[in-house]
Tab-separated table of C-alpha atoms in Angstrom:
chain	number	residue	atom	x	y	z
A	28	MET	CA	9.029	36.280	7.255
A	29	TYR	CA	9.197	34.435	3.952
A	30	TYR	CA	6.331	33.870	1.557
A	31	ARG	CA	5.962	30.553	-0.232
A	32	VAL	CA	5.107	31.180	-3.843
A	33	LEU	CA	2.414	29.352	-5.772
A	34	SER	CA	3.714	25.826	-5.617
A	35	ASP	CA	3.073	23.081	-3.138
A	36	GLU	CA	5.467	20.687	-4.832
A	37	HIS	CA	8.420	23.020	-5.273
A	38	PRO	CA	8.015	26.002	-2.954
A	39	PHE	CA	9.774	29.247	-3.647
A	40	PHE	CA	10.240	31.915	-1.035
A	41	CYS	CA	9.711	35.611	-1.611
A	42	VAL	CA	12.286	37.521	0.409
A	43	LEU	CA	11.055	40.983	-0.521
A	44	PHE	CA	9.154	41.329	2.789
A	45	GLY	CA	6.798	43.868	1.230
A	46	ILE	CA	9.456	46.549	1.681
A	47	LEU	CA	11.056	46.616	-1.727
A	48	LYS	CA	8.674	47.902	-4.370
A	49	ILE	CA	9.926	46.545	-7.653
A	50	CYS	CA	6.798	46.858	-9.805
A	51	PRO	CA	6.419	50.077	-11.813
A	52	TYR	CA	2.655	49.367	-12.041
A	53	GLY	CA	2.174	49.156	-8.291
A	54	VAL	CA	1.553	45.406	-7.998
A	55	ASP	CA	2.198	44.292	-4.429
A	56	ILE	CA	4.147	41.192	-5.383
A	57	PRO	CA	4.866	39.919	-1.844
A	58	GLY	CA	1.284	40.704	-0.796
A	59	ASN	CA	-0.180	38.687	-3.673
A	60	PHE	CA	2.154	35.786	-2.907
A	61	ALA	CA	1.318	35.972	0.804
A	62	TYR	CA	-2.429	35.906	0.184
A	63	TYR	CA	-2.146	33.034	-2.282
A	64	ASN	CA	-0.173	31.047	0.270
A	65	GLU	CA	-2.693	31.855	2.995
A	66	ALA	CA	-5.461	30.570	0.712
A	67	VAL	CA	-3.522	27.323	0.231
A	68	ASN	CA	-2.861	26.985	3.962
A	69	THR	CA	-6.544	27.572	4.821
A	70	HIS	CA	-7.655	25.075	2.155
A	71	ILE	CA	-9.431	27.577	-0.067
A	72	LEU	CA	-6.983	26.497	-2.766
A	73	PRO	CA	-6.559	24.420	-4.779
A	74	LEU	CA	-10.049	24.954	-6.119
A	75	PRO	CA	-12.269	21.892	-6.413
A	76	GLU	CA	-13.285	20.629	-9.851
A	77	LYS	CA	-15.424	23.141	-11.728
A	78	GLY	CA	-18.454	20.873	-11.776
A	79	THR	CA	-18.628	20.458	-8.009
A	80	PRO	CA	-20.920	22.508	-5.756
A	81	GLU	CA	-17.918	23.770	-3.753
A	82	TYR	CA	-16.214	25.368	-6.755
A	83	ALA	CA	-18.152	28.667	-6.859
A	84	GLU	CA	-18.062	29.005	-3.071
A	85	LYS	CA	-14.274	28.500	-2.842
A	86	LYS	CA	-13.632	30.798	-5.796
A	87	GLN	CA	-15.732	33.516	-4.132
A	88	GLN	CA	-13.877	32.981	-0.837
A	89	PHE	CA	-10.589	33.469	-2.678
A	90	ALA	CA	-11.800	36.690	-4.351
A	91	ASP	CA	-13.255	38.089	-1.105
A	92	GLY	CA	-10.076	37.261	0.787
A	93	LEU	CA	-7.938	38.980	-1.827
A	94	ARG	CA	-10.056	42.141	-1.571
A	95	LYS	CA	-9.597	42.106	2.188
A	96	ALA	CA	-5.853	41.337	2.077
A	97	LEU	CA	-5.113	43.908	-0.636
A	98	PRO	CA	-7.741	46.689	-0.455
A	99	ASN	CA	-5.879	48.801	-3.048
A	100	VAL	CA	-6.974	47.257	-6.370
A	101	GLU	CA	-3.887	48.627	-8.133
A	102	ALA	CA	-1.855	46.246	-5.960
A	103	TRP	CA	-3.674	43.171	-7.289
A	104	ALA	CA	-2.030	40.699	-9.631
A	105	ARG	CA	-4.333	41.816	-12.462
A	106	SER	CA	-2.370	45.093	-12.623
A	107	CYS	CA	0.702	43.188	-13.789
A	108	ALA	CA	1.512	44.388	-17.310
A	109	ASP	CA	3.963	41.535	-17.941
A	110	CYS	CA	6.670	44.165	-18.536
A	111	GLU	CA	9.240	41.909	-16.824
A	112	GLU	CA	10.950	44.827	-15.055
A	113	CYS	CA	10.697	42.787	-11.859
A	114	LEU	CA	12.649	39.829	-13.217
A	115	PRO	CA	16.199	41.202	-12.938
A	116	LYS	CA	15.329	42.671	-9.512
A	117	CYS	CA	14.107	39.408	-8.023
A	118	PRO	CA	16.968	37.874	-6.027
A	119	GLN	CA	15.521	34.401	-6.585
A	120	SER	CA	14.766	34.572	-10.299
A	121	ILE	CA	11.078	33.842	-9.752
A	122	ARG	CA	9.067	34.283	-12.960
A	123	ILE	CA	6.852	36.862	-11.266
A	124	PRO	CA	4.624	37.732	-14.271
A	125	ASN	CA	3.821	34.029	-14.692
A	126	GLN	CA	2.893	33.750	-11.027
A	127	MET	CA	0.720	36.872	-11.214
A	128	ALA	CA	-1.041	35.389	-14.259
A	129	ARG	CA	-1.854	32.269	-12.233
A	130	ILE	CA	-3.588	34.389	-9.592
A	131	VAL	CA	-5.499	36.315	-12.265
A	132	GLU	CA	-6.616	33.039	-13.854
A	133	LEU	CA	-8.082	31.917	-10.520
A	134	LEU	CA	-10.252	35.041	-10.465
A	135	ARG	CA	-11.554	34.856	-14.026
A	136	LYS	CA	-15.318	34.572	-14.303
A	137	ARG	CA	-16.442	31.403	-16.071
């Protein structure tokens, strides 16, 4: 199984399969990518405009789904310390900290 990573226009594929743990902080990189992609495929993402009534509902759906998909909070994207230790280990040169930051940004309260 491959996981498409955070881009509908130019998909990347995570080939780590959840087996290889490359984050010293415990972030489940493939799991975060997989949930993000599931949210795109089920039309939770992209989020509607902030001013629309659907925005808060979709954002909450995304947060609830993440909690269900990754029950261990240490595995969430927010645990990424941007240390970049994952970068040389990624066989596809995906800018993993940047992608984790995108997930975190979706969950910010505003």
